[in-house]
PDB file of C-alpha atoms in Angstrom:
ATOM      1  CA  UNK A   5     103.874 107.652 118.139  1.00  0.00           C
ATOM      2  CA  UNK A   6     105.614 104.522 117.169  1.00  0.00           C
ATOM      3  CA  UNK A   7     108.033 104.145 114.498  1.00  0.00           C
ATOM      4  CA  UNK A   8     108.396  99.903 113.076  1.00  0.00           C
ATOM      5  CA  UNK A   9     111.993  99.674 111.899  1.00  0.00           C
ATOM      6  CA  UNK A  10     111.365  98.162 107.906  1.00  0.00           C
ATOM      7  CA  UNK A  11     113.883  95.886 106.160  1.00  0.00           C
ATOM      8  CA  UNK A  12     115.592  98.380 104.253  1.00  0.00           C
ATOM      9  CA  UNK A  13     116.448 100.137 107.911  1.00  0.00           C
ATOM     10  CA  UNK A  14     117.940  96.988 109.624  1.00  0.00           C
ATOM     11  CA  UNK A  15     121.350  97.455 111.532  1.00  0.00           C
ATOM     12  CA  UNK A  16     121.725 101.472 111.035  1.00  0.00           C
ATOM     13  CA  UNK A  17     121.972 103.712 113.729  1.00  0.00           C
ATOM     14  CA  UNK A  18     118.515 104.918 115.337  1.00  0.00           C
ATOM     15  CA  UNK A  19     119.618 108.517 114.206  1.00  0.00           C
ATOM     16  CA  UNK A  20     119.932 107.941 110.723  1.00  0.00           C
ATOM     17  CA  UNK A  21     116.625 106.327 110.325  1.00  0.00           C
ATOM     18  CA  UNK A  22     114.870 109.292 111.943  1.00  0.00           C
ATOM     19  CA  UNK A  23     116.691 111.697 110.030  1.00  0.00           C
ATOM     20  CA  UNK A  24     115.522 109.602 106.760  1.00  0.00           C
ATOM     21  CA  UNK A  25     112.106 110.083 108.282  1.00  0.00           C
ATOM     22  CA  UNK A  26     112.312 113.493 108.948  1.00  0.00           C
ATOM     23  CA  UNK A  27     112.883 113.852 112.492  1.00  0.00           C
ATOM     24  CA  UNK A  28     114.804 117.271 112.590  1.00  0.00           C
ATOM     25  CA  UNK A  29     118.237 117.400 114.638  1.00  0.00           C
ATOM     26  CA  UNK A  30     116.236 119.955 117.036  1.00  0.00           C
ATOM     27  CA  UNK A  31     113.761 117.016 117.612  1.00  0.00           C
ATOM     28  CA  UNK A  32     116.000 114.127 117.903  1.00  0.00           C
ATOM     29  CA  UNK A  33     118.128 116.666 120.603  1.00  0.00           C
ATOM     30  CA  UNK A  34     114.568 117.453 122.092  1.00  0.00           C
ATOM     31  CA  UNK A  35     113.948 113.765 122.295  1.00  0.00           C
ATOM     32  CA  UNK A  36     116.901 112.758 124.038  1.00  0.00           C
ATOM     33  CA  UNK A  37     116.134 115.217 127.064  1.00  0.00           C
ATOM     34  CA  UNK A  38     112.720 114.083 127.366  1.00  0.00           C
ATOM     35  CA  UNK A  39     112.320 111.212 130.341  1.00  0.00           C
ATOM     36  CA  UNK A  40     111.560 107.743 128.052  1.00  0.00           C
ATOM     37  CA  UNK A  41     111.951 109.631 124.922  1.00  0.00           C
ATOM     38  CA  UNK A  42     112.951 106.993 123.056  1.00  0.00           C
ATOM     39  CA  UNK A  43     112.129 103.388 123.758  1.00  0.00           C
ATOM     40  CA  UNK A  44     112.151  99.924 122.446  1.00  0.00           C
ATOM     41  CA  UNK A  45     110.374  97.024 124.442  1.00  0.00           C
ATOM     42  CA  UNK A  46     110.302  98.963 127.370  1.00  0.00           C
ATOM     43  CA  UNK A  47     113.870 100.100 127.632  1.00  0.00           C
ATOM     44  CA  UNK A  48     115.473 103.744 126.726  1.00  0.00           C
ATOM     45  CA  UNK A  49     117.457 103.677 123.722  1.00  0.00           C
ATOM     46  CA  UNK A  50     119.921 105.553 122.624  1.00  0.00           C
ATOM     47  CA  UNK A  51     120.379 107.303 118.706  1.00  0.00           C
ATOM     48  CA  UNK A  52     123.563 105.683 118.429  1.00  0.00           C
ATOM     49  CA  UNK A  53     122.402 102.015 118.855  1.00  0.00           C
ATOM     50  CA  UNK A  54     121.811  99.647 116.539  1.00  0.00           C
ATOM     51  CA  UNK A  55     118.115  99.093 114.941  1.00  0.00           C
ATOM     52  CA  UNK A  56     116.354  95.569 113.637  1.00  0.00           C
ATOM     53  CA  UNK A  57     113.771  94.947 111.179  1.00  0.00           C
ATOM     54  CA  UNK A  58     110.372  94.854 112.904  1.00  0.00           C
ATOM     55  CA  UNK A  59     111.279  96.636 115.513  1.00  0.00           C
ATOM     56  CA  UNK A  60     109.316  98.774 117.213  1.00  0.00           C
ATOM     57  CA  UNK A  61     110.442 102.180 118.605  1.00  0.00           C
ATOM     58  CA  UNK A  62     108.636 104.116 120.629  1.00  0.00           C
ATOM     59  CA  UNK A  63     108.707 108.325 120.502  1.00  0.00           C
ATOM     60  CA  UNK A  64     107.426 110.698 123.451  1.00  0.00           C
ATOM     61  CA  UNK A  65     107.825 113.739 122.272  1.00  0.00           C
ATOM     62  CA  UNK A  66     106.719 115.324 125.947  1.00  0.00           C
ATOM     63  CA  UNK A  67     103.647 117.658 126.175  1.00  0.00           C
ATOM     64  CA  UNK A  68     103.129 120.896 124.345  1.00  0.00           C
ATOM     65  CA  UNK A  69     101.147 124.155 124.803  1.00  0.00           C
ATOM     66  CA  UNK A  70      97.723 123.945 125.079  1.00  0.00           C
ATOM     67  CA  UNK A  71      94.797 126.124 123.654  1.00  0.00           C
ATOM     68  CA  UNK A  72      91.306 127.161 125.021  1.00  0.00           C
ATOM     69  CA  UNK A  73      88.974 124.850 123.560  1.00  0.00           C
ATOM     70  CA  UNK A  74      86.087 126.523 122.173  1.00  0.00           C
ATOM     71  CA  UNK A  75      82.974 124.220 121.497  1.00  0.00           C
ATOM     72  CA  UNK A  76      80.979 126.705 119.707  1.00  0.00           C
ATOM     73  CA  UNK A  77      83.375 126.451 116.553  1.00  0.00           C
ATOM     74  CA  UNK A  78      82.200 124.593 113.675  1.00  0.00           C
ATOM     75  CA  UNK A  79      84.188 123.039 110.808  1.00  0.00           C
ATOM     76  CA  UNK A  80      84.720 119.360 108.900  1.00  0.00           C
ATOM     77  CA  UNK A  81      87.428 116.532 109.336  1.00  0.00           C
ATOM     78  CA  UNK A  82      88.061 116.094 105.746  1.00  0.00           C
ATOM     79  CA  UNK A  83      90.987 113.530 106.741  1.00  0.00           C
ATOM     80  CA  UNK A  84      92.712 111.942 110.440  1.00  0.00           C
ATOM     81  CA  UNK A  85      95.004 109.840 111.415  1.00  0.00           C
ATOM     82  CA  UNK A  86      97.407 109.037 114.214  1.00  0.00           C
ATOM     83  CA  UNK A  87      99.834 111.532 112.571  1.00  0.00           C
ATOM     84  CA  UNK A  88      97.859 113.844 110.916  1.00  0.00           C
ATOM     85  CA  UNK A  89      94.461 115.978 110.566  1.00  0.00           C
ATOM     86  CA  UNK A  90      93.202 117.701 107.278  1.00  0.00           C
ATOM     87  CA  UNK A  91      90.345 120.126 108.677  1.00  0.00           C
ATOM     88  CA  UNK A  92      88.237 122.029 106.121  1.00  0.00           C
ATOM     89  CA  UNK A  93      88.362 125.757 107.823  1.00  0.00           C
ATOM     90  CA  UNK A  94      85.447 127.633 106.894  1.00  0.00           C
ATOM     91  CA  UNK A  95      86.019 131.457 105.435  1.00  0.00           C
ATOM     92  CA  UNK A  96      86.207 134.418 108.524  1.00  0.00           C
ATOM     93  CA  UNK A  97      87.877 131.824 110.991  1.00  0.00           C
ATOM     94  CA  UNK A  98      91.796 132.659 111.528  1.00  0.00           C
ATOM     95  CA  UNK A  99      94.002 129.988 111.730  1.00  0.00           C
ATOM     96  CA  UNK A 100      95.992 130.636 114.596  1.00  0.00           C
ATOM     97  CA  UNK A 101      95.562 132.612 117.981  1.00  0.00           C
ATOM     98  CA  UNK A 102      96.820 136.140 117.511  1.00  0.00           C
ATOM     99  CA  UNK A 103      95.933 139.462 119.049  1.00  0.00           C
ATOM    100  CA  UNK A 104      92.201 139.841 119.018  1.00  0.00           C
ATOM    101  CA  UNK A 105      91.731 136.200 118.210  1.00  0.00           C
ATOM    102  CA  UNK A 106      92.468 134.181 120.819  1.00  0.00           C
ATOM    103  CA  UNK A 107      89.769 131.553 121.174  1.00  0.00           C
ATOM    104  CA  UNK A 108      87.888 132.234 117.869  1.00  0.00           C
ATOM    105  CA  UNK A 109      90.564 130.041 115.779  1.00  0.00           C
ATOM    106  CA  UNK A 110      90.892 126.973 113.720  1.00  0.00           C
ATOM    107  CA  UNK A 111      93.433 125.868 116.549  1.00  0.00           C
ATOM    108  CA  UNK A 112      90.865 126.629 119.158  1.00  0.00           C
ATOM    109  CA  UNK A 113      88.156 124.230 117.303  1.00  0.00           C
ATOM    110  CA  UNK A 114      90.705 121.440 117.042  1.00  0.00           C
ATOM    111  CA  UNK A 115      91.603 122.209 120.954  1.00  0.00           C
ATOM    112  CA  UNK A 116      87.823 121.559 121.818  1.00  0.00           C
ATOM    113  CA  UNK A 117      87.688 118.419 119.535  1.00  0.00           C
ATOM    114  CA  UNK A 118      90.735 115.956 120.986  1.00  0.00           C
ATOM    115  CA  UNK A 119      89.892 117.716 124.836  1.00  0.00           C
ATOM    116  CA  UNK A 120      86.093 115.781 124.267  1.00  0.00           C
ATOM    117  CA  UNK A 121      88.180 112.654 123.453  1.00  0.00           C
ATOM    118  CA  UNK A 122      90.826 112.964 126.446  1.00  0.00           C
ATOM    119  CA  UNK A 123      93.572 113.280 123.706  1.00  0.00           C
ATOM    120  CA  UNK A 124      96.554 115.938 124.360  1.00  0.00           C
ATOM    121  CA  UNK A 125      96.693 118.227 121.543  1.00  0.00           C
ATOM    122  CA  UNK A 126      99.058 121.053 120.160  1.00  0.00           C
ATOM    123  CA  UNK A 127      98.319 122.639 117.005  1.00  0.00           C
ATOM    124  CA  UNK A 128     101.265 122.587 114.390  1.00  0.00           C
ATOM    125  CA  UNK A 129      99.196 123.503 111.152  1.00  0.00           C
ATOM    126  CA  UNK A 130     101.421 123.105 108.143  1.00  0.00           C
ATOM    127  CA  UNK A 131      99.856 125.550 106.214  1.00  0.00           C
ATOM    128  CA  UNK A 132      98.266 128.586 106.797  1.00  0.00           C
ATOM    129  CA  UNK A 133      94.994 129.977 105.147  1.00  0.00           C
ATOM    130  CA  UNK A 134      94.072 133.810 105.724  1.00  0.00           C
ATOM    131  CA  UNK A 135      91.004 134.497 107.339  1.00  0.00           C
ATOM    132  CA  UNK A 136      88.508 135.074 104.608  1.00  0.00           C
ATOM    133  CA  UNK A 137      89.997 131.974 102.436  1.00  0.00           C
ATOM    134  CA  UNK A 138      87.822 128.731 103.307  1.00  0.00           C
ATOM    135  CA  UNK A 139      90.245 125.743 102.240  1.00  0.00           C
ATOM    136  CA  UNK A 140      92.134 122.539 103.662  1.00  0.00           C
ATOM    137  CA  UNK A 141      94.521 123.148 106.425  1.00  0.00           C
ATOM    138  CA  UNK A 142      97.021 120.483 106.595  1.00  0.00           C
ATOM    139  CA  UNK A 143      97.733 119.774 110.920  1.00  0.00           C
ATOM    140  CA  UNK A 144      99.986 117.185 111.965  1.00  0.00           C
ATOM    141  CA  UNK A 145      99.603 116.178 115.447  1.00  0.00           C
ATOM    142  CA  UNK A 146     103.068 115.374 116.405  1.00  0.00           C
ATOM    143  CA  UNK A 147     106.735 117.180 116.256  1.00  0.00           C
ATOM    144  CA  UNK A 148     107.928 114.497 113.638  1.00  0.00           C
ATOM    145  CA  UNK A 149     105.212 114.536 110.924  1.00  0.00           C
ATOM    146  CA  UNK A 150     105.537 118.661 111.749  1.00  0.00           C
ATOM    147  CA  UNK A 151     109.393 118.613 110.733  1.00  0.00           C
ATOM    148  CA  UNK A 152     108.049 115.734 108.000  1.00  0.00           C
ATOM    149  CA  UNK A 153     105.470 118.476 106.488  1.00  0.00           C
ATOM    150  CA  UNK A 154     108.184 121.273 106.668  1.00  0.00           C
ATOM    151  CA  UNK A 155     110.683 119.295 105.081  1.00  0.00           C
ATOM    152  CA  UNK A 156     108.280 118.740 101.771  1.00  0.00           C
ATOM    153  CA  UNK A 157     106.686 122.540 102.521  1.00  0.00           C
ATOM    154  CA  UNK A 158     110.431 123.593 101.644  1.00  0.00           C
ATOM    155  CA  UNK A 159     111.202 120.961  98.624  1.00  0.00           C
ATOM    156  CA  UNK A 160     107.988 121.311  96.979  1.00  0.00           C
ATOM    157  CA  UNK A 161     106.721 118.108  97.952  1.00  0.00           C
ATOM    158  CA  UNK A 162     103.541 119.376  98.710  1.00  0.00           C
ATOM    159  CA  UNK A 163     101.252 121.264  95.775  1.00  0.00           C
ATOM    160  CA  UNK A 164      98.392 124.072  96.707  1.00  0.00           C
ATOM    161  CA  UNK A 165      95.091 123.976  94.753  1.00  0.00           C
ATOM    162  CA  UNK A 166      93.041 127.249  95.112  1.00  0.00           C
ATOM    163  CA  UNK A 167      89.606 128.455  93.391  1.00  0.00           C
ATOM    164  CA  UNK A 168      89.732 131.950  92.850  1.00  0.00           C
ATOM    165  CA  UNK A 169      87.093 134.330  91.533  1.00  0.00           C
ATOM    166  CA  UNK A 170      88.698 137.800  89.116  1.00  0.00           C
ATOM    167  CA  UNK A 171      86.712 140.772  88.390  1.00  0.00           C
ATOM    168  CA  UNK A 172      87.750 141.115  84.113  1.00  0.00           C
ATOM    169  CA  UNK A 173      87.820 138.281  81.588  1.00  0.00           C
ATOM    170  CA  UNK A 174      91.239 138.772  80.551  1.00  0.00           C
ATOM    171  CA  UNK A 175      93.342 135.921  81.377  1.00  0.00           C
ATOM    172  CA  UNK A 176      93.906 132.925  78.545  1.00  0.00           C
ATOM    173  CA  UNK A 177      92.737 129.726  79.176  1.00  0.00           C
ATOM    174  CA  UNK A 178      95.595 128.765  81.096  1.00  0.00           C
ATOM    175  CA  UNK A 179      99.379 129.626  81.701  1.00  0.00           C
ATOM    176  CA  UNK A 180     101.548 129.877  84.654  1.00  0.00           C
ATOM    177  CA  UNK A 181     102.831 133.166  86.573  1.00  0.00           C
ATOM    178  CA  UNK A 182     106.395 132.495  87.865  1.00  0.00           C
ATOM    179  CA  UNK A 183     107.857 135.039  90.301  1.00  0.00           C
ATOM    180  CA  UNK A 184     109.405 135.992  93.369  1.00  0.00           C
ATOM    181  CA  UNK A 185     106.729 136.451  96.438  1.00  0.00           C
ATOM    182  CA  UNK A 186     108.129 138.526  99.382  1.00  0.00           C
ATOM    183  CA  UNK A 187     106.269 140.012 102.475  1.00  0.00           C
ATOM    184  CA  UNK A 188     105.858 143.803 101.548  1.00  0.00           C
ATOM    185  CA  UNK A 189     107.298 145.950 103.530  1.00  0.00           C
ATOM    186  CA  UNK A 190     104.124 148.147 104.890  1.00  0.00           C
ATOM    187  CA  UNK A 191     102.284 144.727 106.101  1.00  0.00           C
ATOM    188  CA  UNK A 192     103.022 141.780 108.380  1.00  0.00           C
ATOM    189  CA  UNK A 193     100.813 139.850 106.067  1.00  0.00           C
ATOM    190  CA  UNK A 194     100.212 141.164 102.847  1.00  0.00           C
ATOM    191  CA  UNK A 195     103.219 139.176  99.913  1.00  0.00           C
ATOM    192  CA  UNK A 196     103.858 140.726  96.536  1.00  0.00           C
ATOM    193  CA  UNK A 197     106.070 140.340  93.999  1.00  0.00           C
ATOM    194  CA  UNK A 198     109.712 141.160  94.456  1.00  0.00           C
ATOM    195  CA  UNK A 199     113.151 140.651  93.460  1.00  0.00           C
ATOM    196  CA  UNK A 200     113.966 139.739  97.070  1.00  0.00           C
ATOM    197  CA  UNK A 201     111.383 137.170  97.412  1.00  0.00           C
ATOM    198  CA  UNK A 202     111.380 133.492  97.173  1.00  0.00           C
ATOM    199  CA  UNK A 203     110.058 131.689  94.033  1.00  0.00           C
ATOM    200  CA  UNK A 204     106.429 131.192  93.389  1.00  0.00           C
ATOM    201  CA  UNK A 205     105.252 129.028  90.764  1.00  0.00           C
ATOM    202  CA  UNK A 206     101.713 129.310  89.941  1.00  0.00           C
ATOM    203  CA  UNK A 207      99.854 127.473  87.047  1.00  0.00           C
ATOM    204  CA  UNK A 208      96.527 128.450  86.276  1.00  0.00           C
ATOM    205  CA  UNK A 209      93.238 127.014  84.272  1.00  0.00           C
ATOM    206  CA  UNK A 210      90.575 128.871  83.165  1.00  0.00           C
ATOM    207  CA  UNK A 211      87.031 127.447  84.974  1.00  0.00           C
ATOM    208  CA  UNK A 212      84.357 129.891  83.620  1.00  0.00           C
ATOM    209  CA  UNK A 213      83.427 133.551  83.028  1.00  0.00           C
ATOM    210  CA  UNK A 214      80.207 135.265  83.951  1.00  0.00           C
ATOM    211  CA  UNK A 215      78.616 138.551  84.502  1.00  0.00           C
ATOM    212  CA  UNK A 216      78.017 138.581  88.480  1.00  0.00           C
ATOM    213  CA  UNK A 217      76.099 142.288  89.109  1.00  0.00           C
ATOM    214  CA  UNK A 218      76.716 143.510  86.135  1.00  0.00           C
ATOM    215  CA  UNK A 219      80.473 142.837  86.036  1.00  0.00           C
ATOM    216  CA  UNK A 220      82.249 140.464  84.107  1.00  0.00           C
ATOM    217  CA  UNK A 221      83.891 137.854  86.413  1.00  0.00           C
ATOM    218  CA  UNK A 222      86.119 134.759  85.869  1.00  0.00           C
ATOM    219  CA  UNK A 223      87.202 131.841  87.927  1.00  0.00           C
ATOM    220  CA  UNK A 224      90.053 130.070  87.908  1.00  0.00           C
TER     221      UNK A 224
END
């Protein structure tokens, strides 16, 4: 990836305008170990030098683990760009590669996709969808728009949309739950609410109710 120093950026340190940018301290470290990590017309540069407007730095970030590619997997690009992939994941397909699922993933689809195109690939998804929810899964394809993503993940700088179907027609038109989510204790996966838990704000609209098998449904 490249990063074009802007005007606001001219004459400060190479460090401090990747930290503004959201290179982690583990990256930049990472990066400075790496053989022409960091570059600028050609020649290595270090974090404590200088930077000009319009210039144009160079990142390696170094290759990462791969995945199987598996070409029988099927799901849309919804978005891509050099830094970033927003793949719709179908419902039943896990995200990531875990015991039992090893080549039947999201991951393993996006392996198969940039392996056609020659492109190296490592899958840092910055969300995670379980394996019966069909949504967007948010991928960036490097270790700085990965620390980028975090970075917003943990400020709230980036907002979840979900379309849920209730059994009941009890909730108002709309309102907001605000509570602690924790993982519970009897489950790796499962969250509930709890005291311990971080805080989850979640702000709901009525869509419709129907009767769906002779049961009165809503979604929201």
């Amino acid at each position: 990836m490249t990063v074009t120093i802007t005007k606001e950026e001219n004459e400060k340190a190479l460090e401090c305008v990747l930290r503004s940018r959201g290179f982690s301290k583990r990256l930049i470290t990472r990066l400075k170990r790496t053989e022409n990590g960091m570059t600028r017309k050609g020649v290595l540069i270090r974090t404590v030098d200088l930077v000009y407007e319009n210039d144009i730095i160079m990142i390696n970030e170094g290759d990462g683990e791969s995945l199987d590619p598996n070409p029988d997997l099927k799901a849309d690009i919804l978005y891509e760009d050099s830094e970033v992939v927003v793949f719709s994941k179908p419902p039943f397909m896990p995200t990531h590669p875990s015991h039992g699922h090893y080549t039947d993933t999201l991951a393993n689809a996006l392996a198969f996709r940039y392996a056609e195109q020659g492109v190296p690939f490592v899958f840092r998804a910055a969300n995670r969808l379980d394996s019966g929810t069909s949504g967007a899964v948010l991928v960036a394809r490097s270790r700085a728009a990965a620390a980028a993503f975090g970075h917003a993940m943990q400020n709230g700088g980036i907002g979840k949309v979900y379309l849920a179907l209730l059994r009941g027609d009890g909730l108002s038109e709309q309102g907001e739950i605000d509570a602690p989510i924790a993982r519970l204790r009897e489950s790796i996966i499962l969250r509930g609410v709890s005291p311990d838990g971080d805080r989850a704000l979640t702000r709901y609209r009525r869509i419709c109710s129907c009767d769906i098998g002779g049961e009165r449904c809503t979604a929201v």
